[in-house]
Coordinates of C-alpha atoms and ligand atoms in Angstrom, one line a residue:
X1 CA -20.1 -20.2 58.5
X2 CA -22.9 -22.5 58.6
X3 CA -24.1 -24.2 61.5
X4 CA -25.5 -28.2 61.2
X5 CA -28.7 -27.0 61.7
X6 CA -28.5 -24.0 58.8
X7 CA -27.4 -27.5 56.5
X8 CA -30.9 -27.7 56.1
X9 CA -31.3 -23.7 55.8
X10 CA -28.6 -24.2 52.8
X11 CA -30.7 -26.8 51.1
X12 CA -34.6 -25.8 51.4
X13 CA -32.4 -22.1 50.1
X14 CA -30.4 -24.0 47.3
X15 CA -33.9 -25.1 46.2
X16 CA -36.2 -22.1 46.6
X17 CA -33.2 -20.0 44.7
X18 CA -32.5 -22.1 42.1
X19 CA -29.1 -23.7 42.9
X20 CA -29.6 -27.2 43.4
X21 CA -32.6 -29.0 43.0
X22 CA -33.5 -32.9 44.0
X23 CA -32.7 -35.2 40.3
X24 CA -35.8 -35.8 39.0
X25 CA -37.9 -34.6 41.5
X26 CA -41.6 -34.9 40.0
X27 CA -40.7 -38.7 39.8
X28 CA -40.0 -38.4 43.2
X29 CA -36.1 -38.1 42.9
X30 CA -33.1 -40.3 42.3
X31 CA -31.1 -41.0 45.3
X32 CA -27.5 -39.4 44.9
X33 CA -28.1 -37.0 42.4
X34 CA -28.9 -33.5 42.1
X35 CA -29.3 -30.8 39.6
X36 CA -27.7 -27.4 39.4
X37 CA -30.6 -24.7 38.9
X38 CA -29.8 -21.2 37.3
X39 CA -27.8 -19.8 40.1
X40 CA -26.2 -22.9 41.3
X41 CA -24.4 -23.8 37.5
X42 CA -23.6 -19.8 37.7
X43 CA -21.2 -20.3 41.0
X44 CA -20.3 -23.9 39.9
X45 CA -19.0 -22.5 36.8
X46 CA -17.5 -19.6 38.7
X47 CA -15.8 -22.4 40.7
X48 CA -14.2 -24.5 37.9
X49 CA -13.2 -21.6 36.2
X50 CA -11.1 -20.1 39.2
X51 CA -9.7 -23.8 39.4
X52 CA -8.7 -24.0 35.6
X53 CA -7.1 -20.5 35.7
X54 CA -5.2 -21.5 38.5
X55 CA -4.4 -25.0 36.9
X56 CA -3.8 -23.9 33.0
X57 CA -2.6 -19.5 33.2
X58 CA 0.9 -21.0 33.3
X59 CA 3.2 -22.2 31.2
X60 CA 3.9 -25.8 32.3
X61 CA 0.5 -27.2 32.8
X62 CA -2.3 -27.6 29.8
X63 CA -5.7 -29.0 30.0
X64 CA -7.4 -32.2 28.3
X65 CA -11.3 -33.2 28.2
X66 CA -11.1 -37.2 27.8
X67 CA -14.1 -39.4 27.5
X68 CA -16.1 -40.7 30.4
X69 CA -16.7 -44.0 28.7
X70 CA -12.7 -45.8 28.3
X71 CA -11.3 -48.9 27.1
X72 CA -12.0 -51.4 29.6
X73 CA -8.6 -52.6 30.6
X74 CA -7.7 -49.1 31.7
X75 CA -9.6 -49.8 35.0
X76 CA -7.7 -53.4 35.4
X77 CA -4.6 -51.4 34.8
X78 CA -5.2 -48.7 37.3
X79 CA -6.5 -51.3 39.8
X80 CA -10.0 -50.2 39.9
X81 CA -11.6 -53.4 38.2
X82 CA -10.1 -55.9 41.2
X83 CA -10.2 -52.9 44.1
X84 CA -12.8 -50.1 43.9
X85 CA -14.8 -51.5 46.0
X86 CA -16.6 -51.2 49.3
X87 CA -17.2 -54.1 52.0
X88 CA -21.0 -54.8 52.3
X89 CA -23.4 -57.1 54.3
X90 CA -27.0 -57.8 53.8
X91 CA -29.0 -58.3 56.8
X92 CA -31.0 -61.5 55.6
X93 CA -34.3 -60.4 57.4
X94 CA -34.8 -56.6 56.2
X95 CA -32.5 -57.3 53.5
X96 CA -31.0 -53.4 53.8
X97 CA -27.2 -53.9 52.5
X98 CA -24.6 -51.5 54.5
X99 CA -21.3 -50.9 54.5
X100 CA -19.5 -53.1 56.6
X101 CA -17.1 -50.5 58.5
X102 CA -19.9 -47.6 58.4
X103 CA -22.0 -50.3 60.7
X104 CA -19.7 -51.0 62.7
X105 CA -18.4 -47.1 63.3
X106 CA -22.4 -46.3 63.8
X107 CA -22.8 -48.8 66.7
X108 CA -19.8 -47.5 68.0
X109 CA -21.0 -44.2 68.0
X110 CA -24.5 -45.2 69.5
X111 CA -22.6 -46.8 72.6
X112 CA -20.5 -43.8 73.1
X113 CA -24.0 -41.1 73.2
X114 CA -25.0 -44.3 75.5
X115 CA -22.3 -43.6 78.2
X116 CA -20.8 -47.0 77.0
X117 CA -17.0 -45.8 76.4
X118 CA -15.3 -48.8 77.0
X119 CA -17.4 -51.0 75.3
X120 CA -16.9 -48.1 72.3
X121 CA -13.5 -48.0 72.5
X122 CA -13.1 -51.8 71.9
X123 CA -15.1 -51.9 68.9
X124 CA -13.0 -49.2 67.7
X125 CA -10.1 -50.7 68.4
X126 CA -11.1 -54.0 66.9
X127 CA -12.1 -51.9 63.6
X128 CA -8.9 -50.2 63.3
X129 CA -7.2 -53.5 63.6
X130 CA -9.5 -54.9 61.2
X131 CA -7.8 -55.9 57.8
X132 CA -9.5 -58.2 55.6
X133 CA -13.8 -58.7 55.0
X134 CA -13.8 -61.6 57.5
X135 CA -12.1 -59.5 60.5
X136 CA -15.0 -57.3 60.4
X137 CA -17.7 -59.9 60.2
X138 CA -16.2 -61.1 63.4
X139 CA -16.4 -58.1 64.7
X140 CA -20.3 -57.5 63.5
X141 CA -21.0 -61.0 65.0
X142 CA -18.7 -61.0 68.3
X143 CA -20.8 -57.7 69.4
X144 CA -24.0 -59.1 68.0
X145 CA -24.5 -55.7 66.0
X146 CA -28.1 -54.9 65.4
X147 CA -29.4 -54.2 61.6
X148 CA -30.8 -50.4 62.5
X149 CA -33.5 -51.6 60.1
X150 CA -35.2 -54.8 61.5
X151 CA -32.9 -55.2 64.8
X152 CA -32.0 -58.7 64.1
X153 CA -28.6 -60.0 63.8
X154 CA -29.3 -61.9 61.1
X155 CA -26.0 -61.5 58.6
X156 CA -24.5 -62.9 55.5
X157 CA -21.0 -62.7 55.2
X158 CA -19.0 -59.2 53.9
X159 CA -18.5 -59.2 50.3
X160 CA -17.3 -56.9 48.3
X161 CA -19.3 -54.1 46.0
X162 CA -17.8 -52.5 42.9
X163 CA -18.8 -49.1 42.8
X164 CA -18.1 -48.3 39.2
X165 CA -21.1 -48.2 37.2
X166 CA -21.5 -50.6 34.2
X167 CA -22.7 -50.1 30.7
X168 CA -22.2 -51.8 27.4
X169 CA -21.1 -50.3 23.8
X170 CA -23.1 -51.5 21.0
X171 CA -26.5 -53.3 21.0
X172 CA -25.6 -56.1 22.3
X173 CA -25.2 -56.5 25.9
X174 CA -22.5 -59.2 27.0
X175 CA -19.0 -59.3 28.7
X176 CA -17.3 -58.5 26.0
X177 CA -19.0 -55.0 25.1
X178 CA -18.9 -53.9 28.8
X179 CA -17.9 -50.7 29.8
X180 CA -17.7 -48.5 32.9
X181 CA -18.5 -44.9 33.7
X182 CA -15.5 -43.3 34.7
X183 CA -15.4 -43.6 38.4
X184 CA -12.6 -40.7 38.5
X185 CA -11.1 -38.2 35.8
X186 CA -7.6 -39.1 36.4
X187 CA -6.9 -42.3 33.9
X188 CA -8.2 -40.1 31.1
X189 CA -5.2 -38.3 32.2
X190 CA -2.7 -41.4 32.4
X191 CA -3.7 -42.3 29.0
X192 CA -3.2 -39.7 27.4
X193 CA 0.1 -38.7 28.9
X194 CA 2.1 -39.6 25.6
X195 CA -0.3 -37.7 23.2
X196 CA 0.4 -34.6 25.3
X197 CA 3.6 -34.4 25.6
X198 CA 3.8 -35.1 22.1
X199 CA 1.5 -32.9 20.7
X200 CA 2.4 -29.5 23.0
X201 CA 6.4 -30.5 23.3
X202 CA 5.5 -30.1 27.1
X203 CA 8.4 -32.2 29.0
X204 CA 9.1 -33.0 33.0
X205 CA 8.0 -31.1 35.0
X206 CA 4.2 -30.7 33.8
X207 CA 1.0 -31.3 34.3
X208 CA -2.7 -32.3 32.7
X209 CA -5.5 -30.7 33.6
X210 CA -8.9 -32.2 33.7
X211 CA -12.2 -31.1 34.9
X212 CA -14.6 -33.9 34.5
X213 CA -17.7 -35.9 35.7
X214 CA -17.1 -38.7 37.5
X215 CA -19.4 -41.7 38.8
X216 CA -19.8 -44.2 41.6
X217 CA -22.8 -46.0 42.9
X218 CA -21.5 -45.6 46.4
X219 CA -23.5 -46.7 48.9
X220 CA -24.3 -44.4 51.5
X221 CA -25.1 -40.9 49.2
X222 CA -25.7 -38.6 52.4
X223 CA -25.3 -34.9 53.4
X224 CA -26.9 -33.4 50.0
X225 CA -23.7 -32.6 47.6
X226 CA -21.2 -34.6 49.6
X227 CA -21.5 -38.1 48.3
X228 CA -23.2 -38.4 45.3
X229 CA -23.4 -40.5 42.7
X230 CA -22.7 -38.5 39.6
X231 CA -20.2 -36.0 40.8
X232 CA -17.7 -33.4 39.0
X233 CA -13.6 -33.9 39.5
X234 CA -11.1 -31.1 38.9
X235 CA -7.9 -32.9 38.9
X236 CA -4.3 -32.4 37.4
X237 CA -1.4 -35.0 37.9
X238 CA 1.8 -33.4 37.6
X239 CA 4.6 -35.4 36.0
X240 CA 8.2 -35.2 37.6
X241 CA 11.9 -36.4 37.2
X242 CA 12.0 -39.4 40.0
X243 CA 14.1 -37.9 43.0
X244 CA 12.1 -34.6 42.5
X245 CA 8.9 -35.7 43.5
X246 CA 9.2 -34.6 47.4
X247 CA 9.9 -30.8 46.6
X248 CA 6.9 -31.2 44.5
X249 CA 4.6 -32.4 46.7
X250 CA 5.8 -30.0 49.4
X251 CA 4.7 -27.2 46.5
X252 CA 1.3 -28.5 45.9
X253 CA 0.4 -28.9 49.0
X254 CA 0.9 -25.3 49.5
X255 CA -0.5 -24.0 46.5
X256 CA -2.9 -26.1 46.6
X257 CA -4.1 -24.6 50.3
X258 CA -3.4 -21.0 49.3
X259 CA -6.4 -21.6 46.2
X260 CA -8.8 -21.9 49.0
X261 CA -8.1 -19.2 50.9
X262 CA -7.1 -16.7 48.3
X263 CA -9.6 -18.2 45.5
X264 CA -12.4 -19.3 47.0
X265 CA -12.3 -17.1 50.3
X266 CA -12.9 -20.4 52.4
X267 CA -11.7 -19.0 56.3
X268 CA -8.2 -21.1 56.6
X269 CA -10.0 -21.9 60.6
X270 CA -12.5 -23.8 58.6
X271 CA -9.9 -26.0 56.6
X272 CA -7.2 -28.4 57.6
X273 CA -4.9 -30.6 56.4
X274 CA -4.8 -34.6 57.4
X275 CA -1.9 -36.3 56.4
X276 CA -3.0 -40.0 55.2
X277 CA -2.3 -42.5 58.1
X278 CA -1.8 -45.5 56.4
X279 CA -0.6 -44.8 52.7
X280 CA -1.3 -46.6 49.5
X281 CA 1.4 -49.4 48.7
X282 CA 1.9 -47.0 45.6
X283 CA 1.9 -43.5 47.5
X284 CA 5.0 -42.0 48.8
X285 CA 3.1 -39.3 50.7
X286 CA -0.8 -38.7 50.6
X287 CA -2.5 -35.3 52.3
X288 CA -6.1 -34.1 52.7
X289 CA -7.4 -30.8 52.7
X290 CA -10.4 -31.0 54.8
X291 CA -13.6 -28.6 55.2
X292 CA -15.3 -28.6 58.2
X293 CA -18.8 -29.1 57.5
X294 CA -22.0 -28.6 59.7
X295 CA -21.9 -32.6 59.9
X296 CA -17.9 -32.8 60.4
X297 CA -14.6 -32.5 59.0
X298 CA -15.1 -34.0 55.4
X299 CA -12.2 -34.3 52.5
X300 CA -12.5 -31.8 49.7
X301 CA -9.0 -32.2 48.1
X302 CA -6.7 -35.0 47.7
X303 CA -2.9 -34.7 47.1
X304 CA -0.9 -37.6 46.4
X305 CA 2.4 -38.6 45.4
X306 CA 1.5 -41.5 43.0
X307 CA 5.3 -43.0 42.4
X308 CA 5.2 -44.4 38.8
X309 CA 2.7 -46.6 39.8
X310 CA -0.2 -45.4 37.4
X311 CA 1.7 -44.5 34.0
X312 CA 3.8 -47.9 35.4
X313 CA 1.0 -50.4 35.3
X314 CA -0.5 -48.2 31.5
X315 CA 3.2 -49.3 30.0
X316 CA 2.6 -52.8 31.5
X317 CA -1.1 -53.6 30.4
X318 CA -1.1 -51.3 27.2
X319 CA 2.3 -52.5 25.8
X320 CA 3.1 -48.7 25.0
X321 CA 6.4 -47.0 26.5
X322 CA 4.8 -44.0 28.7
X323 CA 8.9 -42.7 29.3
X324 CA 10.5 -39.6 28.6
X325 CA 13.2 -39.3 27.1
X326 CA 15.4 -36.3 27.2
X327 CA 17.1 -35.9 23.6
X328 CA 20.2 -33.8 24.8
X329 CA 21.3 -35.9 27.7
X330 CA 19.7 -39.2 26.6
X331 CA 18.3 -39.8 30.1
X332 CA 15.5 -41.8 29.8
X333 CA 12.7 -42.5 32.7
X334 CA 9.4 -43.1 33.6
X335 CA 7.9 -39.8 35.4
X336 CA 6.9 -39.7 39.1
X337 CA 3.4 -38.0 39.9
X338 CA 2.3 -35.8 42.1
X339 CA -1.9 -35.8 41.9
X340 CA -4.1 -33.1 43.0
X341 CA -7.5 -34.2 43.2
X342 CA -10.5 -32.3 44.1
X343 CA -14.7 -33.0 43.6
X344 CA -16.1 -29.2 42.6
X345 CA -19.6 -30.1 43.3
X346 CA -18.3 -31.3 47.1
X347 CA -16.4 -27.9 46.8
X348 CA -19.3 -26.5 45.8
X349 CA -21.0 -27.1 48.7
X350 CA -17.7 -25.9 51.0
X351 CA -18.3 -22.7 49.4
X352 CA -22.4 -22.5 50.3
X353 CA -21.4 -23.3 53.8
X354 CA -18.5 -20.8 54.1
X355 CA -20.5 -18.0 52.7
X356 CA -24.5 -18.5 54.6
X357 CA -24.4 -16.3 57.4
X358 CA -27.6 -15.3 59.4
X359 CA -26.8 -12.0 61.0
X360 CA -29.1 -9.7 62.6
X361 CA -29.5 -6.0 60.8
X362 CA -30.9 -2.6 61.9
X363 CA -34.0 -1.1 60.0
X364 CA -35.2 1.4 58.6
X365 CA -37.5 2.4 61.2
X366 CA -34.9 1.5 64.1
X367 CA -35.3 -2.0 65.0
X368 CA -33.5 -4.9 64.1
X369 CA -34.3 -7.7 61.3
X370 CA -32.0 -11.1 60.3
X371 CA -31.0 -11.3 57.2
X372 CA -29.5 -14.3 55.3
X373 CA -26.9 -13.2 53.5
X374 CA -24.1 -15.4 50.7
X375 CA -21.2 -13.9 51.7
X376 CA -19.7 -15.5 48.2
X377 CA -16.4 -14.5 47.0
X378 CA -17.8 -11.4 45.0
X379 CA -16.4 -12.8 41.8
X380 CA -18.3 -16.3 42.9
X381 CA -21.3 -14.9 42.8
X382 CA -23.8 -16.2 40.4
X383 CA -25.0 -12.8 39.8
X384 CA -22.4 -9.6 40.0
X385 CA -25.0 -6.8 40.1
X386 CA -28.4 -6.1 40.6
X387 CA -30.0 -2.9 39.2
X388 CA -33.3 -1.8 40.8
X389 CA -35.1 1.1 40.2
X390 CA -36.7 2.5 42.7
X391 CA -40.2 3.0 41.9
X392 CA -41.6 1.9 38.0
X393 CA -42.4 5.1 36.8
X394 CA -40.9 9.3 36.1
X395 CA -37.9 7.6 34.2
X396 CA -36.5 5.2 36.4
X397 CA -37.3 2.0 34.7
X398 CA -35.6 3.2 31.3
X399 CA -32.6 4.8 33.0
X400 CA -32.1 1.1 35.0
X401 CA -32.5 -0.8 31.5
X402 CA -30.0 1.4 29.9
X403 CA -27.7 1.2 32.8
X404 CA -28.6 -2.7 32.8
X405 CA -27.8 -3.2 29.3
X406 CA -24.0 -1.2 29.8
X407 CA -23.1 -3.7 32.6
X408 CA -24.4 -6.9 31.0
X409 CA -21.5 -6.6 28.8
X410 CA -19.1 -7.2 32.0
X411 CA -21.2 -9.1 34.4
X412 CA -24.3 -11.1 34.9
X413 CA -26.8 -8.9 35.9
X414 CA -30.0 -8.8 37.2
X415 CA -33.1 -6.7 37.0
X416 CA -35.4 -6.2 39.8
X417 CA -38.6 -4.0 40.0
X418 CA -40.7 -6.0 42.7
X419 CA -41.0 -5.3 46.0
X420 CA -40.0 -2.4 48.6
X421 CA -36.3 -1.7 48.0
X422 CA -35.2 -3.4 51.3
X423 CA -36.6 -6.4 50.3
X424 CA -35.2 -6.4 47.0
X425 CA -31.8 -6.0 48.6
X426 CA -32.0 -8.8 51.2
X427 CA -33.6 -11.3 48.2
X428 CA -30.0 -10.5 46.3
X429 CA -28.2 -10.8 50.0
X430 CA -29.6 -14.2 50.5
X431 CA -28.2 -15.4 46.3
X432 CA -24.8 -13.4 46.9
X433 CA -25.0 -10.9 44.7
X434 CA -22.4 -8.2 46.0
X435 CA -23.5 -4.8 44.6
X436 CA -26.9 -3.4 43.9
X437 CA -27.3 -0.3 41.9
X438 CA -30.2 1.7 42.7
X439 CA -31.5 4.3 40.1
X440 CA -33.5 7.3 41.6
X441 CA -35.3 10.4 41.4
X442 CA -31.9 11.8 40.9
X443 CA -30.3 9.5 38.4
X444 CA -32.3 11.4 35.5
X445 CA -30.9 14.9 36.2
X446 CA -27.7 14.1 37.4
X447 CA -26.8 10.5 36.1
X448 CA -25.8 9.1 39.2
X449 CA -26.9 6.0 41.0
X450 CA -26.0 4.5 44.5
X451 CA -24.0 1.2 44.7
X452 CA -25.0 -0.6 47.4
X453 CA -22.3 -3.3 48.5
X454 CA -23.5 -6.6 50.2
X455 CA -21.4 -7.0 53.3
X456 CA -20.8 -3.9 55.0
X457 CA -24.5 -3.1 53.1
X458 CA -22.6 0.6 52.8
X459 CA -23.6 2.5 49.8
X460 CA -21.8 5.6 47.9
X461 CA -23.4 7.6 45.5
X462 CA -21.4 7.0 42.0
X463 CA -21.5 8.6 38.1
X464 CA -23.0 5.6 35.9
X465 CA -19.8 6.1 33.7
X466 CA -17.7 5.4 36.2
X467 CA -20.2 1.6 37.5
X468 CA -18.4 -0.6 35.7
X469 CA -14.8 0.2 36.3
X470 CA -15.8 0.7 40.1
X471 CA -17.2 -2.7 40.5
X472 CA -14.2 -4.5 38.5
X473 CA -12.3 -3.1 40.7
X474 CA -13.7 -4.2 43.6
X475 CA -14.5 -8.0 42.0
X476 CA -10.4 -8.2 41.3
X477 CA -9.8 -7.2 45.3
Ligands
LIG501 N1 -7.9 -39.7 41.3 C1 -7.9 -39.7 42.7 C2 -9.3 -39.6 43.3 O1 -10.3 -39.7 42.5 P1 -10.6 -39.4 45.5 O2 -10.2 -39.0 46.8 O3 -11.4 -40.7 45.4 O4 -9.3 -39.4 44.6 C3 -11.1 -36.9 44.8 O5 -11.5 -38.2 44.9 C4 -12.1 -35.9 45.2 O6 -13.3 -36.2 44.5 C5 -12.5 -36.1 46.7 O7 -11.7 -35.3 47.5 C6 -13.9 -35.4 46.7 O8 -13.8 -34.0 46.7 C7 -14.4 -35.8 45.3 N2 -15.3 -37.0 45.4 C8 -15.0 -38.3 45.5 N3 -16.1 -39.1 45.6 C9 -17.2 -38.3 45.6 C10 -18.6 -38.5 45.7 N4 -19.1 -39.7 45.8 N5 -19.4 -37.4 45.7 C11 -18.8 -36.1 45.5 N6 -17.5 -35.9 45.5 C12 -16.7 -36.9 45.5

């Protein structure tokens, strides 16, 4: 796994590879976005589409792709209008605006690397106590907190910041054509509840799929993919008979773990789960799956039991009964939900982690080199094989095209002539790629080539009729 200092070995790589590059970068960037370069929408896509098969290959969930852009009074139905927001103050001297809580858990921090633990442990305190924007301007002006900008404690008060992005529909732009960016995939999901179950005769206990960007001008975009400002959700509420809805969430949570582990390959030591401490007036029961991340634990996944709360406040703004009815029995209710909610570009980034390993490695010659090596989930990887001849010339390259050709029908392939062999190896190592097939000398008499595998770096010598099969069974391990 990655270390914090190999964060920065994962993003000057993510660049130089082609996974992720800086938005806009020839303008100089935009702050909170990033771009996924020819590897990096490769092992994205591989990621969503391990998450939709898990999702959708069964029979009581289906999938929906709902617009970003939504009728307004969705987000004052699902509360995000009056509460997605954050608590800011604006130091009047450097005018920097921060987040109110982040300030206060930064200074916090400072006087705890300062030796200052009890002075730490009451600003804590007072911040855990804290409930409402004044309680935590007291707190900013009782310990005289310092703008880490221009040093003075020159404040305004905390006010709040709504982190959904506006827009308006139309040419004309006034209150009445406003519109938001989605800030999460879910509502498209609420919404359309009633279609669905409609349309595919689905009926409690199901569940909507979605995989979806999302947007929110948060404040504090740090540690590359993890809080961004354009993001991608994969989420799926699940619709159940109230009274159910605890069995439910005790199955999520577990399938929901086991994805990871068996579908991703993240090491369970690196996960864990974190119950939510204080839950949502709305949420019966709320759980985290958390990564731990060169920086820190950080949340990946969020399973909630949502009540009726959402499809609840959709009947109540929209007008429009979101029940089921049963047509045998005549029972007739408003379904409980259980939400699983989880960013794939933050996953993303869980997954780079997981897999960069440094290691060192014996040579040729008998000494040792490192090596940087993905050690991706081989059917992750942006690239499945990578067919190198070994010298350009007595056959070889035709033999590796026509060997190329057979496998691109399976897999993405690559095709590599450049270099020494062992650098052509480590240069798929570092991207992930778990098999290289090297055609040699003897590939033209005998039709044989050696697969090369990434971990164990062991190689067998193989039949090229028998390549494909071999390495499909080996991605399906
Ligand atoms: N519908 C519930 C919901 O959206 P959330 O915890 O706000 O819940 C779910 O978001 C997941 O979306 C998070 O666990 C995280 O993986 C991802 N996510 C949220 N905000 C993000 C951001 N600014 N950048 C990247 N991923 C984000």
């Amino acid at each position: 796994m990655a270390s914090q200092t190999s964060l920065d070995a994962i993003l000057s790589l993510s660049k130089r590879k082609g996974f992720v590059y800086q938005s806009s970068e020839i303008y100089g960037g935009l702050n909170g976005c990033w771009d996924f370069g020819p590897l990096g929408v490769e092992l994205l896509r591989n990621i969503k589409d391990a998450w939709w098969k898990a999702m959708t290959y069964r029979t009581d969930i289906v999938g929906i792709d709902s617009s970003i852009l939504m009728h307004p009074r969705v987000w004052e139905a699902s509360g995000h209008l009056q509460q997605f927001s954050d608590p800011m103050i604006d130091n009047k001297t450097s005018k920097a605006r921060h987040r109110a809580d982040n300030l206060i858990e930064e200074y916090a921090a400072r006087l705890r690397t300062k030796g200052k633990t009890d002075q730490a442990n009451i600003v804590e305190t007072a911040l855990q106590a804290a409930t409402s924007n004044e309680d935590l301007h007291a707190i900013i002006v009782t310990h005289a907190i310092p703008d880490p900008v221009s040093g003075t404690t020159d404040w305004t008060e905390v006010r709040n910041f709504n982190l959904m992005f506006k827009t308006y529909v139309g040419p004309v732009e006034d209150v009445s054509n406003t519109v938001y960016l989605r800030p999460e995939t879910a509502q498209g999901i609420f919404v359309n509840f009633k279609n669905v179950m409609d349309s595919s005769r689905m009926k409690p206990p199901f569940g909507i799929a979605q995989i979806g960007k999302s947007f929110r001008n948060e404040i504090n975009t740090k540690n590359f993919l993890f809080r961004t400002r354009e993001f991608e959700q994969m989420e799926m509420q699940f619709f159940v008979k109230p009274g159910t809805e605890g069995e439910w969430f005790e199955y999520w949570r577990q399938a929901r773990w086991d994805w990871y582990v068996n579908e991703l390959g993240i090491h369970p030591t690196h996960m864990h789960r974190k119950p939510h401490e204080k839950l949502a007036h709305y949420a019966a029961a709320a759980e985290d799956i958390e990564y731990l991340f060169p920086f820190g634990w950080g949340e990946v996944e969020g399973i909630h039991s949502r009540t009726d709360f959402d499809l609840g406040k959709h009947q109540e703004f929209s007008g429009k009964k979101l029940e089921y009815v049963d047509t045998v029995s005549k029972d007739r209710y408003t379904p409980f939900v259980i939400e699983t909610a989880i960013g794939a570009t933050r996953t993303f980034l869980a997954v780079l982690c997981d897999a960069y390993a440094e290691e060192e490695v014996p040579t040729a010659d008998g000494g040792v080199e490192t090596r940087a090596v993905m050690r991706l989930k081989p059917s992750l990887a942006p690239v499945t094989a990578a067919v190198l001849p070994l010298v350009n010339k007595d056959g070889m390259p035709e033999a590796a095209e026509s060997i190329m050709r057979n496998l691109q029908r399976s897999f993405r392939v690559e095709y590599d002539t450049s270099g020494a062999i062992g650098r052509r190896y480590r240069r798929q190592d570092e991207v992930g790629t778990p098999f290289c097939v090297t055609v040699d000398g003897q590939t033209t008499s005998d039709s044989t080539v050696t697969l090369r595998e990434r971990d164990s770096m062991q190689q067998i010598r193989i039949h090229t009729d028998a390549l494909t099969e071999e390495i499909r069974r080996r991605l399906d391990v």
